XYZ file of C-alpha atoms in Angstrom:
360
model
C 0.000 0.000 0.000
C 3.067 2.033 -0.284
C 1.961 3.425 -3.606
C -1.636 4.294 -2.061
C -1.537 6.337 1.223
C -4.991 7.332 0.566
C -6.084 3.609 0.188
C -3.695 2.431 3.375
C -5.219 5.106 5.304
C -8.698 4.349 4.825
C -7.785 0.663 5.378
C -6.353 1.700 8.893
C -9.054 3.577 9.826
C -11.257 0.179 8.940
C -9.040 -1.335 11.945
C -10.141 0.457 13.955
C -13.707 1.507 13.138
C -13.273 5.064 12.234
C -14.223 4.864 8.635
C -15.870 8.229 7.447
C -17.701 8.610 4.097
C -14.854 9.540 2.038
C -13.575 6.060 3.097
C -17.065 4.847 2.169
C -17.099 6.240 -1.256
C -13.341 4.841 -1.692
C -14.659 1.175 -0.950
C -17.380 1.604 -3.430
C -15.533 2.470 -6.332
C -14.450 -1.175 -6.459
C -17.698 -2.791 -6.341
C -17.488 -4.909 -8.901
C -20.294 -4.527 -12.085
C -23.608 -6.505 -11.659
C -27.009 -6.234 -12.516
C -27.966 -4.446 -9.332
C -24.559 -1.996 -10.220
C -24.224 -1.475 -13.632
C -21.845 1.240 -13.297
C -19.326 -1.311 -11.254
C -15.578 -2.192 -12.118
C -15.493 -4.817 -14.782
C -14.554 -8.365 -13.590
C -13.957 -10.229 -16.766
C -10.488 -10.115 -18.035
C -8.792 -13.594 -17.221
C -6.520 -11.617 -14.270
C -9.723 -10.764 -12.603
C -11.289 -14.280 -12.893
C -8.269 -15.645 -11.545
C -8.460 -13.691 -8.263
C -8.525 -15.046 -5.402
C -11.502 -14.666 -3.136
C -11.624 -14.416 0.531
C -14.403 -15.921 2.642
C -15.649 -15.944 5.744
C -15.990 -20.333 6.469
C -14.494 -23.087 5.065
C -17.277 -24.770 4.011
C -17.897 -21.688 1.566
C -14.112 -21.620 0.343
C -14.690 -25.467 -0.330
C -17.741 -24.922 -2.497
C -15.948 -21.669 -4.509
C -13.133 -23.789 -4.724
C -14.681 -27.128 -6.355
C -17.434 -25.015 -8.767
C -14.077 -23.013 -10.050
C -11.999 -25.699 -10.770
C -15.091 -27.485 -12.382
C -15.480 -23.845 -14.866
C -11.923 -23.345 -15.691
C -12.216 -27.218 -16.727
C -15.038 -26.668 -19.106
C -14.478 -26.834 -22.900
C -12.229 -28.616 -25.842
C -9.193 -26.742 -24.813
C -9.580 -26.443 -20.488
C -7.300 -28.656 -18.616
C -8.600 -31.719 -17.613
C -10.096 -32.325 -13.782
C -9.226 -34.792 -11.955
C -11.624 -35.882 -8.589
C -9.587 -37.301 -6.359
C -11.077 -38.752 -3.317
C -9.713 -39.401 -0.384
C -8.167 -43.297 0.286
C -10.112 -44.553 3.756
C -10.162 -47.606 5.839
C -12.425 -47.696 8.857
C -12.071 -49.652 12.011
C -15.276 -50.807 14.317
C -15.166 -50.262 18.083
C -15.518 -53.126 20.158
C -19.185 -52.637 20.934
C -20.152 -52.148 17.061
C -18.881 -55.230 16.201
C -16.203 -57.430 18.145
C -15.556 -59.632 15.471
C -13.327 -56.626 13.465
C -11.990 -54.672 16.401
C -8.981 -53.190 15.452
C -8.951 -54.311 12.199
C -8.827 -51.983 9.149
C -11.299 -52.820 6.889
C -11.679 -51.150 3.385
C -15.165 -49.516 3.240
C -17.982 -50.839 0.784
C -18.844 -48.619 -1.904
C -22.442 -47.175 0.142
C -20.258 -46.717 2.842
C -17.378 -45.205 1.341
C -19.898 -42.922 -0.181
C -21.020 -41.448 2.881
C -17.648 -40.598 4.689
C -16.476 -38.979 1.516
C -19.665 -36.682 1.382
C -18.941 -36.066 5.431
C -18.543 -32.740 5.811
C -15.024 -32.070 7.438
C -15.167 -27.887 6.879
C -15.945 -28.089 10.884
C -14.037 -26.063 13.198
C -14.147 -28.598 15.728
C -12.636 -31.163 13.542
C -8.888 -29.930 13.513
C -6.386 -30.777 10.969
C -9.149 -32.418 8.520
C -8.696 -33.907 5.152
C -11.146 -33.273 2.856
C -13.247 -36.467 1.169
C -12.542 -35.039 -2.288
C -10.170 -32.597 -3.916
C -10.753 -30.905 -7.552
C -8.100 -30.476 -9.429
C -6.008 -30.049 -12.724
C -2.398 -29.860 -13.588
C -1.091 -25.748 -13.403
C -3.782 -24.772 -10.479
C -2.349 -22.832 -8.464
C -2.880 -24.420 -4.542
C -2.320 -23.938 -0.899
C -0.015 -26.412 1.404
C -2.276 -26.859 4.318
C -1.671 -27.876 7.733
C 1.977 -29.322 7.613
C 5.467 -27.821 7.859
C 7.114 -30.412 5.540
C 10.486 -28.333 5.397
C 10.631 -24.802 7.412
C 14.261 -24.413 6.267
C 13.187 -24.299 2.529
C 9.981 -22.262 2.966
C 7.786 -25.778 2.370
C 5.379 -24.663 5.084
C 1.443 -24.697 6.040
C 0.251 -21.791 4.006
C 2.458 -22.366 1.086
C 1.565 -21.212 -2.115
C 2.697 -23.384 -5.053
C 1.578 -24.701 -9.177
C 0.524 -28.159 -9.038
C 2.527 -29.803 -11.844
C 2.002 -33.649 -11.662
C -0.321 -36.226 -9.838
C 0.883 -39.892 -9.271
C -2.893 -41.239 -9.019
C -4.262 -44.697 -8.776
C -7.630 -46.568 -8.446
C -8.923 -47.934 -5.311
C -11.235 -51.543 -5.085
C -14.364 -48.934 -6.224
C -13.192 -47.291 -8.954
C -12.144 -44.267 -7.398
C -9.220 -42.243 -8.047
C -7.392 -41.629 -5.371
C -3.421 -39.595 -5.164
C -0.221 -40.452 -3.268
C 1.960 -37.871 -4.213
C 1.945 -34.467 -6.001
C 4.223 -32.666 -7.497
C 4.389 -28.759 -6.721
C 6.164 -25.843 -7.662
C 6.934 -23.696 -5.055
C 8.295 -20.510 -6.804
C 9.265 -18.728 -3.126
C 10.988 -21.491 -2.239
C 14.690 -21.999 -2.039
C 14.558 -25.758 -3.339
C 16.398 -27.289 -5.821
C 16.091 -31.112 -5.238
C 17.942 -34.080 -7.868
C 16.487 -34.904 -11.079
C 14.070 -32.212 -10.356
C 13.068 -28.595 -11.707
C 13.918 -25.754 -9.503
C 11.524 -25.087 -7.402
C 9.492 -28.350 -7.530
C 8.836 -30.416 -4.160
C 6.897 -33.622 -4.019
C 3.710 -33.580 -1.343
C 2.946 -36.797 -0.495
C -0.159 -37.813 1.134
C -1.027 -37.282 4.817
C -3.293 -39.432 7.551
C -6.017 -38.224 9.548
C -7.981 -40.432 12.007
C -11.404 -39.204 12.626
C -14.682 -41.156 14.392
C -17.849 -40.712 11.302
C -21.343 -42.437 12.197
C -22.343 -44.506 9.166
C -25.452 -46.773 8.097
C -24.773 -50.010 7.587
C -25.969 -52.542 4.682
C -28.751 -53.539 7.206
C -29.864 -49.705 8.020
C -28.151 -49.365 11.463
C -26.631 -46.545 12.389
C -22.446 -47.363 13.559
C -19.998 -45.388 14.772
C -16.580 -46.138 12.885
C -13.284 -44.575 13.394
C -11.774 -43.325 9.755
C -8.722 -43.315 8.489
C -8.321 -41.057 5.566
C -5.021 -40.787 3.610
C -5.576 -37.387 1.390
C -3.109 -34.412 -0.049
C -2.582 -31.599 2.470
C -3.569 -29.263 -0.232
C -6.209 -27.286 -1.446
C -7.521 -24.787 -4.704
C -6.423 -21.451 -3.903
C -9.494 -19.697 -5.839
C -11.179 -18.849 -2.453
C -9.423 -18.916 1.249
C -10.515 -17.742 4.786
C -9.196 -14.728 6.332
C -7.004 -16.750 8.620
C -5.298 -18.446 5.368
C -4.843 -14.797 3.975
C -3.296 -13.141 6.497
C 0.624 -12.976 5.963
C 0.160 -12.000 1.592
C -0.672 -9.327 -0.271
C -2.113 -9.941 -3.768
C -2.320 -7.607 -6.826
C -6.000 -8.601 -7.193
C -8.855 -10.046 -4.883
C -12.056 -10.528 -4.442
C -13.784 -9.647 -1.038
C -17.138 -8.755 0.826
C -16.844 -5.683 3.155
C -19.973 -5.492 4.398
C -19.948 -7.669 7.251
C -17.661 -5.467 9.375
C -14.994 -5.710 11.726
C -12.179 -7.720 11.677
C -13.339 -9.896 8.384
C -13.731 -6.873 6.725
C -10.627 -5.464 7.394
C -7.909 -8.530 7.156
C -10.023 -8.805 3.347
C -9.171 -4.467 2.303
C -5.558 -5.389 3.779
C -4.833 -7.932 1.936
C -4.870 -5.706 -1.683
C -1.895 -4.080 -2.377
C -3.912 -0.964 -3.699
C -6.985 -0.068 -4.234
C -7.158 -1.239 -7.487
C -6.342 -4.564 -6.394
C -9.217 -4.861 -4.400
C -12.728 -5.852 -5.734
C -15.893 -6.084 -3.767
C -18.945 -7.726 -4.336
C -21.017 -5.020 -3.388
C -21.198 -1.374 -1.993
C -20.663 -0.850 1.857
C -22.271 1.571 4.197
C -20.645 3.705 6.629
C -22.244 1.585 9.101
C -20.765 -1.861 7.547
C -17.526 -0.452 8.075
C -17.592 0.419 11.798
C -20.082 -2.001 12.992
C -19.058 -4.120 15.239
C -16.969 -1.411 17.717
C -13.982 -2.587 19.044
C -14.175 -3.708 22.577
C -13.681 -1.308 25.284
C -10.221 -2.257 26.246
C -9.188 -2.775 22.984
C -9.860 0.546 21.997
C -8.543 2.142 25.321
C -5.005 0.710 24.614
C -5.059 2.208 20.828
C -5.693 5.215 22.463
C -2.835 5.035 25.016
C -0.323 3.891 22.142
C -1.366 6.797 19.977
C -0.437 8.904 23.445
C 2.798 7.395 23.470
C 3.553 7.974 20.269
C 3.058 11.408 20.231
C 5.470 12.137 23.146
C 8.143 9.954 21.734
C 8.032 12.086 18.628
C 7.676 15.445 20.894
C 10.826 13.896 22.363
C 13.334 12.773 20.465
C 12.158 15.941 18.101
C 10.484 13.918 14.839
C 7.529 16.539 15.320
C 7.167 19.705 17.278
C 4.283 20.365 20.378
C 3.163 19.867 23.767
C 3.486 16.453 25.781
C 0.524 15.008 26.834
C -0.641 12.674 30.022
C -0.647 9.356 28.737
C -3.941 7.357 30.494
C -3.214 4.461 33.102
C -4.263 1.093 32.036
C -5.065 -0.033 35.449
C -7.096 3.047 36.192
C -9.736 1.679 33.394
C -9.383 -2.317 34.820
C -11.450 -1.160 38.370
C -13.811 -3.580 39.392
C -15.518 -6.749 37.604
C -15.918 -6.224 34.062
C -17.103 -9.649 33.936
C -20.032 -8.695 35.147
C -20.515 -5.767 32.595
C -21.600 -5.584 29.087
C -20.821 -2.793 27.475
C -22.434 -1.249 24.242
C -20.816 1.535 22.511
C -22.414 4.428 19.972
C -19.685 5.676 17.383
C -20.235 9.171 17.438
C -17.629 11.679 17.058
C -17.155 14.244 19.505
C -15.010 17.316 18.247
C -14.181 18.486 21.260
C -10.910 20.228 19.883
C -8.126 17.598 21.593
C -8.454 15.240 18.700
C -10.272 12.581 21.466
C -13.076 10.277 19.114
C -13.947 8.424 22.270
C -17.002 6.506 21.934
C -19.560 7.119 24.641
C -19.682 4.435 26.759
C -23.384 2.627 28.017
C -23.001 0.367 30.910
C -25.938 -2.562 31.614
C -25.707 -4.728 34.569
């Protein structure tokens, strides 16, 4: 944002949930065209299309990510797509059914069916593989969830070309993959017999417990254990994935508000590199506040900051009284909820304190 004070400034504002309408009318210039905003920023040169998008769950960044793949892969001359699914044997627990205890047994095609449409975008399932992955030879994808060499910059969050797919076919006629080969162009790599830049990503294990229904309709819990790529389509990606890059162009909603709102605007290098989906309000922007003490200690560092500069002479001026932390930390705020009205209050010492509304 170097090249874009006026767009870094309105982004930093956005942190903090002091957005004013300029900043409004800034945001809205890159709402992208649509029937509802015909007079939008066009979105349908191929560097546009190929934006990433960032979303809010991973069960949306799943679906972007397989109905992408699945365009791109349209037509005599797309790349070809290649499902792979992921390669799981179950094991019963002893009270399912003693006979197989232990025992890794290689699903039937019903059941293998219904752990591979499991939905594994939960938070609560950490570290999950996904039951299929879409996609084609030059996608650009995401390492996910393993540091597979830290020195060479092969880490979780890696962003890479998929170049080749060692496949094979399970007992149902399912493909499944044991090894990729990526290009990691940020990576110092240069491995034997290989391009620079290209690793190999081999296939990792999860073990997860999945409820199934059996060949006789009953209902059995089974513990899974999935063998699937640690990687993933990097069309869409959650804020949390996003954090860390900047990207020349992306796609992004603002109007939800706080912190999604603003690690989306902050990833764009510009504002030309950003492109939202629709117009924001003024209200969008700074709704939700920031939480009392949160914004109590961006006030006292913005205190401290002046009187550094005041002192070691980077700016000229009067020091000011810098607020105590503990002073604002009386009694039990556990048992307060507080509510705040963003209303700014020129009251000539630059203070945009929002008033304050205690309920007990």
């Amino acid at each position: 944002m170097e090249h874009d004070p006026e767009y870094a400034a309105a982004v930093n504002r956005l942190r903090t949930r002091e957005c004013t309408t300029a900043d409004v009318d800034l945001f809205n210039t890159r709402a992208i065209k649509t029937l509802s905003n015909p007079d939008g920023v066009t979105y349908s040169d191929e560097a546009s299309y190929l934006a990433p998008i960032i979303v809010s769950t991973n069960s949306v960044r799943q679906a972007l990510n397989k109905q992408k793949a699945m365009c791109i892969c349209e037509g005599p001359d797309a790349p070809c797509l290649v499902n792979i699914a992921a390669h799981d044997f179950i094991t019963y627990r002893a009270h399912e059914n003693p006979k197989l205890l232990n025992k890794k047994i290689f699903p039937s095609p019903d059941i293998q069916k219904q752990l591979l449409q499991y939905d594994t975008s939960s938070s609560k399932l950490t570290k999950s593989l996904p039951g299929y992955l879409h996609l084609y030879v030059g996608m650009e994808v995401i390492l996910k969830q393993q540091n597979m060499h830290i020195e060479l910059g092969i880490i979780n969050g890696a962003r890479g070309i998929l170049r080749k797919l060692e496949t094979s076919v399970d007992e149902n006629g399912l493909t499944y993959c044991d090894c990729a080969l990526v290009e990691f162009p940020n990576a110092d790599v240069e491995l034997d017999n290989l391009p620079k830049h290209y690793f190999p990503v081999t296939s990792r294990t999860w073990k997860s417990v999945m409820y199934v229904v059996d060949e006789n309709n009953i209902r059995r819990m089974v513990t899974v254990h999935r063998t699937q790529l640690p990687l993933e389509p990097a069309f869409a990606m959650t804020g949390h994935s996003a954090q860390g890059y900047g990207f020349d162009r992306l796609t992004c909603a603002l109007n939800n508000g706080g912190y999604e709102a603003y690690v989306g605007a902050s990833r764009a290098k510009s504002r030309n590199s950003l492109f939202i989906t629709k117009k924001v309000t003024l209200n969008d922007l700074n709704t939700p506040p920031l939480p009392y003490d949160l914004w109590f200690e961006l006030q006292r560092f913005r205190q401290m900051a002046h009187n550094t500069k005041i002192k070691w002479a980077f700016s000229s001026g009067e020091l000011i009284d810098v607020a105590d932390a503990e002073s604002e930390r009386r009694g039990t705020l556990s048992r307060v909820e507080y509510n705040f009205v963003f209303e700014t209050q020129h009251n000539g010492d630059g203070d945009n304190r929002p008033k304050k509304r205690q309920k007990r």
